[in-house]
């Protein structure tokens, strides 16, 4: 009996097929998840070029180390963790010059107000400690569950809840301040 086409297989089956030597299986995983992983990298690094480099590094790492996938989390959670780690490694090593990340948060129909809101949110998010910023990006901006974010960040669920709560509180305070400054 023939295997179903790659497009019809779930992520775990594709990863198994890749490990079994299918030359196209990992390409299908990449096709499915590259845009979401790039969005994670962009929001983590705040720089389009750096995000692209991080996604490339992450997928190369995932390709080479696919056998390290234990199966206790979704493949997308495993990929998120690899992408976030690639971003953090690159940020620590490269120290990017861009201060404000390129977040796409505001309504695009109200040009003036949306620019102001985006700038205020960018500045507030950038001022948060790294742990709070990453937890908020994963949970609030990418819609991961607390459990998934905990797996990506390799911390306890309670830590993610705490970081999100403290981060939201700190951002709310910063956004209430005139012009976002203390």
JSON list of C-alpha atoms in Angstrom, two decimals:
[
{"chain": "A", "resi": 1, "resn": "UNK", "atom": "CA", "xyz": [0.00, 0.00, 0.00]},
{"chain": "A", "resi": 2, "resn": "UNK", "atom": "CA", "xyz": [1.36, 3.42, -0.96]},
{"chain": "A", "resi": 3, "resn": "UNK", "atom": "CA", "xyz": [1.88, 6.15, 1.63]},
{"chain": "A", "resi": 4, "resn": "UNK", "atom": "CA", "xyz": [-0.40, 9.20, 1.39]},
{"chain": "A", "resi": 5, "resn": "UNK", "atom": "CA", "xyz": [1.04, 12.26, -0.36]},
{"chain": "A", "resi": 6, "resn": "UNK", "atom": "CA", "xyz": [3.26, 14.48, 1.79]},
{"chain": "A", "resi": 7, "resn": "UNK", "atom": "CA", "xyz": [0.65, 17.24, 1.91]},
{"chain": "A", "resi": 8, "resn": "UNK", "atom": "CA", "xyz": [-1.82, 14.87, 3.60]},
{"chain": "A", "resi": 9, "resn": "UNK", "atom": "CA", "xyz": [0.54, 13.65, 6.33]},
{"chain": "A", "resi": 10, "resn": "UNK", "atom": "CA", "xyz": [0.65, 15.20, 9.79]},
{"chain": "A", "resi": 11, "resn": "UNK", "atom": "CA", "xyz": [3.81, 16.84, 11.09]},
{"chain": "A", "resi": 12, "resn": "UNK", "atom": "CA", "xyz": [4.93, 13.82, 13.14]},
{"chain": "A", "resi": 13, "resn": "UNK", "atom": "CA", "xyz": [4.57, 11.54, 10.14]},
{"chain": "A", "resi": 14, "resn": "UNK", "atom": "CA", "xyz": [6.61, 13.96, 8.05]},
{"chain": "A", "resi": 15, "resn": "UNK", "atom": "CA", "xyz": [9.36, 14.07, 10.66]},
{"chain": "A", "resi": 16, "resn": "UNK", "atom": "CA", "xyz": [9.40, 10.24, 10.79]},
{"chain": "A", "resi": 17, "resn": "UNK", "atom": "CA", "xyz": [9.55, 10.11, 6.99]},
{"chain": "A", "resi": 18, "resn": "UNK", "atom": "CA", "xyz": [12.47, 12.57, 7.04]},
{"chain": "A", "resi": 19, "resn": "UNK", "atom": "CA", "xyz": [14.30, 10.37, 9.54]},
{"chain": "A", "resi": 20, "resn": "UNK", "atom": "CA", "xyz": [13.55, 7.34, 7.36]},
{"chain": "A", "resi": 21, "resn": "UNK", "atom": "CA", "xyz": [15.28, 9.05, 4.44]},
{"chain": "A", "resi": 22, "resn": "UNK", "atom": "CA", "xyz": [12.44, 10.68, 2.48]},
{"chain": "A", "resi": 23, "resn": "UNK", "atom": "CA", "xyz": [14.22, 13.58, 0.72]},
{"chain": "A", "resi": 24, "resn": "UNK", "atom": "CA", "xyz": [11.04, 15.69, 0.46]},
{"chain": "A", "resi": 25, "resn": "UNK", "atom": "CA", "xyz": [9.44, 15.25, 3.88]},
{"chain": "A", "resi": 26, "resn": "UNK", "atom": "CA", "xyz": [11.36, 17.98, 5.69]},
{"chain": "A", "resi": 27, "resn": "UNK", "atom": "CA", "xyz": [10.71, 20.35, 2.79]},
{"chain": "A", "resi": 28, "resn": "UNK", "atom": "CA", "xyz": [6.99, 19.93, 3.41]},
{"chain": "A", "resi": 29, "resn": "UNK", "atom": "CA", "xyz": [7.48, 20.74, 7.12]},
{"chain": "A", "resi": 30, "resn": "UNK", "atom": "CA", "xyz": [9.42, 23.84, 6.11]},
{"chain": "A", "resi": 31, "resn": "UNK", "atom": "CA", "xyz": [6.71, 24.89, 3.62]},
{"chain": "A", "resi": 32, "resn": "UNK", "atom": "CA", "xyz": [3.99, 24.51, 6.27]},
{"chain": "A", "resi": 33, "resn": "UNK", "atom": "CA", "xyz": [5.71, 26.36, 9.08]},
{"chain": "A", "resi": 34, "resn": "UNK", "atom": "CA", "xyz": [8.21, 28.84, 7.61]},
{"chain": "A", "resi": 35, "resn": "UNK", "atom": "CA", "xyz": [5.87, 31.85, 7.68]},
{"chain": "A", "resi": 36, "resn": "UNK", "atom": "CA", "xyz": [4.79, 31.31, 11.28]},
{"chain": "A", "resi": 37, "resn": "UNK", "atom": "CA", "xyz": [8.37, 30.68, 12.40]},
{"chain": "A", "resi": 38, "resn": "UNK", "atom": "CA", "xyz": [9.52, 33.82, 10.56]},
{"chain": "A", "resi": 39, "resn": "UNK", "atom": "CA", "xyz": [6.83, 35.82, 12.39]},
{"chain": "A", "resi": 40, "resn": "UNK", "atom": "CA", "xyz": [8.10, 34.44, 15.71]},
{"chain": "A", "resi": 41, "resn": "UNK", "atom": "CA", "xyz": [11.67, 35.32, 14.75]},
{"chain": "A", "resi": 42, "resn": "UNK", "atom": "CA", "xyz": [10.68, 38.81, 13.59]},
{"chain": "A", "resi": 43, "resn": "UNK", "atom": "CA", "xyz": [8.86, 39.57, 16.81]},
{"chain": "A", "resi": 44, "resn": "UNK", "atom": "CA", "xyz": [11.72, 38.14, 18.84]},
{"chain": "A", "resi": 45, "resn": "UNK", "atom": "CA", "xyz": [14.53, 39.96, 17.03]},
{"chain": "A", "resi": 46, "resn": "UNK", "atom": "CA", "xyz": [12.74, 43.05, 15.72]},
{"chain": "A", "resi": 47, "resn": "UNK", "atom": "CA", "xyz": [14.80, 42.94, 12.53]},
{"chain": "A", "resi": 48, "resn": "UNK", "atom": "CA", "xyz": [13.69, 41.41, 9.22]},
{"chain": "A", "resi": 49, "resn": "UNK", "atom": "CA", "xyz": [17.12, 40.36, 8.02]},
{"chain": "A", "resi": 50, "resn": "UNK", "atom": "CA", "xyz": [18.12, 38.96, 11.38]},
{"chain": "A", "resi": 51, "resn": "UNK", "atom": "CA", "xyz": [14.80, 37.10, 11.61]},
{"chain": "A", "resi": 52, "resn": "UNK", "atom": "CA", "xyz": [15.43, 35.51, 8.21]},
{"chain": "A", "resi": 53, "resn": "UNK", "atom": "CA", "xyz": [18.90, 34.43, 9.28]},
{"chain": "A", "resi": 54, "resn": "UNK", "atom": "CA", "xyz": [17.55, 32.99, 12.52]},
{"chain": "A", "resi": 55, "resn": "UNK", "atom": "CA", "xyz": [14.82, 31.03, 10.73]},
{"chain": "A", "resi": 56, "resn": "UNK", "atom": "CA", "xyz": [17.39, 29.66, 8.32]},
{"chain": "A", "resi": 57, "resn": "UNK", "atom": "CA", "xyz": [19.68, 28.67, 11.21]},
{"chain": "A", "resi": 58, "resn": "UNK", "atom": "CA", "xyz": [16.75, 27.11, 13.07]},
{"chain": "A", "resi": 59, "resn": "UNK", "atom": "CA", "xyz": [15.50, 25.01, 10.16]},
{"chain": "A", "resi": 60, "resn": "UNK", "atom": "CA", "xyz": [19.02, 23.81, 9.37]},
{"chain": "A", "resi": 61, "resn": "UNK", "atom": "CA", "xyz": [19.40, 22.84, 13.02]},
{"chain": "A", "resi": 62, "resn": "UNK", "atom": "CA", "xyz": [16.00, 21.08, 13.02]},
{"chain": "A", "resi": 63, "resn": "UNK", "atom": "CA", "xyz": [16.90, 19.24, 9.80]},
{"chain": "A", "resi": 64, "resn": "UNK", "atom": "CA", "xyz": [20.19, 18.03, 11.20]},
{"chain": "A", "resi": 65, "resn": "UNK", "atom": "CA", "xyz": [18.89, 17.22, 14.68]},
{"chain": "A", "resi": 66, "resn": "UNK", "atom": "CA", "xyz": [15.48, 15.81, 13.81]},
{"chain": "A", "resi": 67, "resn": "UNK", "atom": "CA", "xyz": [16.35, 12.65, 15.73]},
{"chain": "A", "resi": 68, "resn": "UNK", "atom": "CA", "xyz": [16.40, 14.76, 18.92]},
{"chain": "A", "resi": 69, "resn": "UNK", "atom": "CA", "xyz": [12.62, 15.29, 18.64]},
{"chain": "A", "resi": 70, "resn": "UNK", "atom": "CA", "xyz": [11.22, 13.24, 21.55]},
{"chain": "A", "resi": 71, "resn": "UNK", "atom": "CA", "xyz": [7.57, 13.45, 20.57]},
{"chain": "A", "resi": 72, "resn": "UNK", "atom": "CA", "xyz": [6.34, 14.79, 23.93]},
{"chain": "A", "resi": 73, "resn": "UNK", "atom": "CA", "xyz": [5.30, 18.10, 22.34]},
{"chain": "A", "resi": 74, "resn": "UNK", "atom": "CA", "xyz": [3.83, 19.05, 18.97]},
{"chain": "A", "resi": 75, "resn": "UNK", "atom": "CA", "xyz": [6.32, 19.41, 16.13]},
{"chain": "A", "resi": 76, "resn": "UNK", "atom": "CA", "xyz": [5.36, 23.10, 15.91]},
{"chain": "A", "resi": 77, "resn": "UNK", "atom": "CA", "xyz": [6.24, 23.57, 19.59]},
{"chain": "A", "resi": 78, "resn": "UNK", "atom": "CA", "xyz": [9.60, 21.89, 18.97]},
{"chain": "A", "resi": 79, "resn": "UNK", "atom": "CA", "xyz": [10.19, 24.21, 15.98]},
{"chain": "A", "resi": 80, "resn": "UNK", "atom": "CA", "xyz": [9.17, 27.26, 18.03]},
{"chain": "A", "resi": 81, "resn": "UNK", "atom": "CA", "xyz": [11.75, 26.34, 20.66]},
{"chain": "A", "resi": 82, "resn": "UNK", "atom": "CA", "xyz": [14.48, 25.95, 18.04]},
{"chain": "A", "resi": 83, "resn": "UNK", "atom": "CA", "xyz": [13.57, 29.30, 16.41]},
{"chain": "A", "resi": 84, "resn": "UNK", "atom": "CA", "xyz": [13.43, 31.20, 19.71]},
{"chain": "A", "resi": 85, "resn": "UNK", "atom": "CA", "xyz": [16.76, 29.70, 20.78]},
{"chain": "A", "resi": 86, "resn": "UNK", "atom": "CA", "xyz": [18.33, 30.61, 17.41]},
{"chain": "A", "resi": 87, "resn": "UNK", "atom": "CA", "xyz": [17.05, 34.18, 17.85]},
{"chain": "A", "resi": 88, "resn": "UNK", "atom": "CA", "xyz": [18.35, 34.48, 21.40]},
{"chain": "A", "resi": 89, "resn": "UNK", "atom": "CA", "xyz": [21.73, 33.05, 20.42]},
{"chain": "A", "resi": 90, "resn": "UNK", "atom": "CA", "xyz": [22.00, 35.50, 17.52]},
{"chain": "A", "resi": 91, "resn": "UNK", "atom": "CA", "xyz": [20.83, 38.48, 19.58]},
{"chain": "A", "resi": 92, "resn": "UNK", "atom": "CA", "xyz": [23.33, 37.76, 22.32]},
{"chain": "A", "resi": 93, "resn": "UNK", "atom": "CA", "xyz": [26.12, 37.29, 19.81]},
{"chain": "A", "resi": 94, "resn": "UNK", "atom": "CA", "xyz": [25.34, 40.07, 17.30]},
{"chain": "A", "resi": 95, "resn": "UNK", "atom": "CA", "xyz": [23.82, 42.86, 19.44]},
{"chain": "A", "resi": 96, "resn": "UNK", "atom": "CA", "xyz": [21.61, 44.32, 16.66]},
{"chain": "A", "resi": 97, "resn": "UNK", "atom": "CA", "xyz": [21.58, 48.07, 16.16]},
{"chain": "A", "resi": 98, "resn": "UNK", "atom": "CA", "xyz": [17.80, 48.25, 15.66]},
{"chain": "A", "resi": 99, "resn": "UNK", "atom": "CA", "xyz": [16.09, 49.25, 18.88]},
{"chain": "A", "resi": 100, "resn": "UNK", "atom": "CA", "xyz": [12.47, 49.13, 17.79]},
{"chain": "A", "resi": 101, "resn": "UNK", "atom": "CA", "xyz": [11.16, 45.81, 16.47]},
{"chain": "A", "resi": 102, "resn": "UNK", "atom": "CA", "xyz": [8.90, 45.79, 13.44]},
{"chain": "A", "resi": 103, "resn": "UNK", "atom": "CA", "xyz": [5.71, 44.56, 15.11]},
{"chain": "A", "resi": 104, "resn": "UNK", "atom": "CA", "xyz": [2.52, 44.56, 13.09]},
{"chain": "A", "resi": 105, "resn": "UNK", "atom": "CA", "xyz": [-0.06, 45.36, 15.78]},
{"chain": "A", "resi": 106, "resn": "UNK", "atom": "CA", "xyz": [-2.12, 48.39, 14.88]},
{"chain": "A", "resi": 107, "resn": "UNK", "atom": "CA", "xyz": [-5.08, 48.85, 12.55]},
{"chain": "A", "resi": 108, "resn": "UNK", "atom": "CA", "xyz": [-3.73, 49.67, 9.10]},
{"chain": "A", "resi": 109, "resn": "UNK", "atom": "CA", "xyz": [-6.76, 51.82, 8.23]},
{"chain": "A", "resi": 110, "resn": "UNK", "atom": "CA", "xyz": [-6.00, 54.58, 10.74]},
{"chain": "A", "resi": 111, "resn": "UNK", "atom": "CA", "xyz": [-2.53, 55.58, 9.60]},
{"chain": "A", "resi": 112, "resn": "UNK", "atom": "CA", "xyz": [-1.76, 58.31, 12.14]},
{"chain": "A", "resi": 113, "resn": "UNK", "atom": "CA", "xyz": [-3.18, 56.63, 15.21]},
{"chain": "A", "resi": 114, "resn": "UNK", "atom": "CA", "xyz": [-1.80, 53.23, 14.26]},
{"chain": "A", "resi": 115, "resn": "UNK", "atom": "CA", "xyz": [1.73, 54.62, 13.90]},
{"chain": "A", "resi": 116, "resn": "UNK", "atom": "CA", "xyz": [1.51, 56.21, 17.35]},
{"chain": "A", "resi": 117, "resn": "UNK", "atom": "CA", "xyz": [0.12, 53.04, 18.91]},
{"chain": "A", "resi": 118, "resn": "UNK", "atom": "CA", "xyz": [2.72, 50.83, 17.22]},
{"chain": "A", "resi": 119, "resn": "UNK", "atom": "CA", "xyz": [5.55, 53.07, 18.37]},
{"chain": "A", "resi": 120, "resn": "UNK", "atom": "CA", "xyz": [4.24, 53.18, 21.94]},
{"chain": "A", "resi": 121, "resn": "UNK", "atom": "CA", "xyz": [3.76, 49.39, 22.07]},
{"chain": "A", "resi": 122, "resn": "UNK", "atom": "CA", "xyz": [7.16, 48.76, 20.47]},
{"chain": "A", "resi": 123, "resn": "UNK", "atom": "CA", "xyz": [8.88, 50.99, 23.00]},
{"chain": "A", "resi": 124, "resn": "UNK", "atom": "CA", "xyz": [7.03, 49.44, 25.93]},
{"chain": "A", "resi": 125, "resn": "UNK", "atom": "CA", "xyz": [7.68, 45.90, 24.74]},
{"chain": "A", "resi": 126, "resn": "UNK", "atom": "CA", "xyz": [11.35, 46.65, 24.16]},
{"chain": "A", "resi": 127, "resn": "UNK", "atom": "CA", "xyz": [11.70, 47.95, 27.73]},
{"chain": "A", "resi": 128, "resn": "UNK", "atom": "CA", "xyz": [10.45, 44.68, 29.24]},
{"chain": "A", "resi": 129, "resn": "UNK", "atom": "CA", "xyz": [12.92, 42.10, 30.53]},
{"chain": "A", "resi": 130, "resn": "UNK", "atom": "CA", "xyz": [13.68, 39.43, 27.92]},
{"chain": "A", "resi": 131, "resn": "UNK", "atom": "CA", "xyz": [11.70, 36.69, 29.68]},
{"chain": "A", "resi": 132, "resn": "UNK", "atom": "CA", "xyz": [8.53, 38.79, 29.93]},
{"chain": "A", "resi": 133, "resn": "UNK", "atom": "CA", "xyz": [8.88, 40.02, 26.34]},
{"chain": "A", "resi": 134, "resn": "UNK", "atom": "CA", "xyz": [9.28, 36.49, 24.95]},
{"chain": "A", "resi": 135, "resn": "UNK", "atom": "CA", "xyz": [6.38, 35.13, 27.00]},
{"chain": "A", "resi": 136, "resn": "UNK", "atom": "CA", "xyz": [4.09, 37.94, 25.76]},
{"chain": "A", "resi": 137, "resn": "UNK", "atom": "CA", "xyz": [5.20, 37.48, 22.15]},
{"chain": "A", "resi": 138, "resn": "UNK", "atom": "CA", "xyz": [4.47, 33.76, 22.23]},
{"chain": "A", "resi": 139, "resn": "UNK", "atom": "CA", "xyz": [1.22, 33.86, 24.21]},
{"chain": "A", "resi": 140, "resn": "UNK", "atom": "CA", "xyz": [-0.39, 37.18, 23.28]},
{"chain": "A", "resi": 141, "resn": "UNK", "atom": "CA", "xyz": [0.95, 37.77, 19.79]},
{"chain": "A", "resi": 142, "resn": "UNK", "atom": "CA", "xyz": [1.28, 34.23, 18.44]},
{"chain": "A", "resi": 143, "resn": "UNK", "atom": "CA", "xyz": [-1.56, 32.63, 20.36]},
{"chain": "A", "resi": 144, "resn": "UNK", "atom": "CA", "xyz": [0.41, 29.78, 21.89]},
{"chain": "A", "resi": 145, "resn": "UNK", "atom": "CA", "xyz": [-1.08, 28.23, 24.99]},
{"chain": "A", "resi": 146, "resn": "UNK", "atom": "CA", "xyz": [0.75, 28.74, 28.27]},
{"chain": "A", "resi": 147, "resn": "UNK", "atom": "CA", "xyz": [1.81, 25.08, 28.11]},
{"chain": "A", "resi": 148, "resn": "UNK", "atom": "CA", "xyz": [3.20, 25.48, 24.58]},
{"chain": "A", "resi": 149, "resn": "UNK", "atom": "CA", "xyz": [5.03, 28.69, 25.51]},
{"chain": "A", "resi": 150, "resn": "UNK", "atom": "CA", "xyz": [6.48, 26.93, 28.58]},
{"chain": "A", "resi": 151, "resn": "UNK", "atom": "CA", "xyz": [7.75, 24.14, 26.33]},
{"chain": "A", "resi": 152, "resn": "UNK", "atom": "CA", "xyz": [9.24, 26.61, 23.85]},
{"chain": "A", "resi": 153, "resn": "UNK", "atom": "CA", "xyz": [10.95, 28.64, 26.57]},
{"chain": "A", "resi": 154, "resn": "UNK", "atom": "CA", "xyz": [11.84, 25.52, 28.58]},
{"chain": "A", "resi": 155, "resn": "UNK", "atom": "CA", "xyz": [10.37, 26.89, 31.81]},
{"chain": "A", "resi": 156, "resn": "UNK", "atom": "CA", "xyz": [7.46, 25.92, 34.04]},
{"chain": "A", "resi": 157, "resn": "UNK", "atom": "CA", "xyz": [3.91, 26.92, 33.08]},
{"chain": "A", "resi": 158, "resn": "UNK", "atom": "CA", "xyz": [3.67, 29.03, 36.23]},
{"chain": "A", "resi": 159, "resn": "UNK", "atom": "CA", "xyz": [6.75, 30.95, 35.12]},
{"chain": "A", "resi": 160, "resn": "UNK", "atom": "CA", "xyz": [5.09, 31.79, 31.79]},
{"chain": "A", "resi": 161, "resn": "UNK", "atom": "CA", "xyz": [1.89, 32.88, 33.57]},
{"chain": "A", "resi": 162, "resn": "UNK", "atom": "CA", "xyz": [3.90, 35.05, 35.94]},
{"chain": "A", "resi": 163, "resn": "UNK", "atom": "CA", "xyz": [6.00, 36.58, 33.16]},
{"chain": "A", "resi": 164, "resn": "UNK", "atom": "CA", "xyz": [2.90, 37.33, 31.09]},
{"chain": "A", "resi": 165, "resn": "UNK", "atom": "CA", "xyz": [1.09, 38.87, 34.04]},
{"chain": "A", "resi": 166, "resn": "UNK", "atom": "CA", "xyz": [4.04, 41.01, 35.07]},
{"chain": "A", "resi": 167, "resn": "UNK", "atom": "CA", "xyz": [4.78, 41.96, 31.47]},
{"chain": "A", "resi": 168, "resn": "UNK", "atom": "CA", "xyz": [1.18, 43.01, 30.80]},
{"chain": "A", "resi": 169, "resn": "UNK", "atom": "CA", "xyz": [1.11, 45.02, 34.02]},
{"chain": "A", "resi": 170, "resn": "UNK", "atom": "CA", "xyz": [4.40, 46.73, 33.21]},
{"chain": "A", "resi": 171, "resn": "UNK", "atom": "CA", "xyz": [3.32, 47.50, 29.63]},
{"chain": "A", "resi": 172, "resn": "UNK", "atom": "CA", "xyz": [0.00, 48.91, 30.82]},
{"chain": "A", "resi": 173, "resn": "UNK", "atom": "CA", "xyz": [1.85, 51.18, 33.23]},
{"chain": "A", "resi": 174, "resn": "UNK", "atom": "CA", "xyz": [4.30, 52.29, 30.52]},
{"chain": "A", "resi": 175, "resn": "UNK", "atom": "CA", "xyz": [1.48, 52.96, 28.06]},
{"chain": "A", "resi": 176, "resn": "UNK", "atom": "CA", "xyz": [-0.38, 55.07, 30.64]},
{"chain": "A", "resi": 177, "resn": "UNK", "atom": "CA", "xyz": [2.69, 57.29, 31.12]},
{"chain": "A", "resi": 178, "resn": "UNK", "atom": "CA", "xyz": [2.84, 60.42, 28.98]},
{"chain": "A", "resi": 179, "resn": "UNK", "atom": "CA", "xyz": [4.74, 59.61, 25.76]},
{"chain": "A", "resi": 180, "resn": "UNK", "atom": "CA", "xyz": [5.68, 56.18, 27.17]},
{"chain": "A", "resi": 181, "resn": "UNK", "atom": "CA", "xyz": [8.51, 57.58, 29.30]},
{"chain": "A", "resi": 182, "resn": "UNK", "atom": "CA", "xyz": [8.88, 57.13, 33.10]}
]
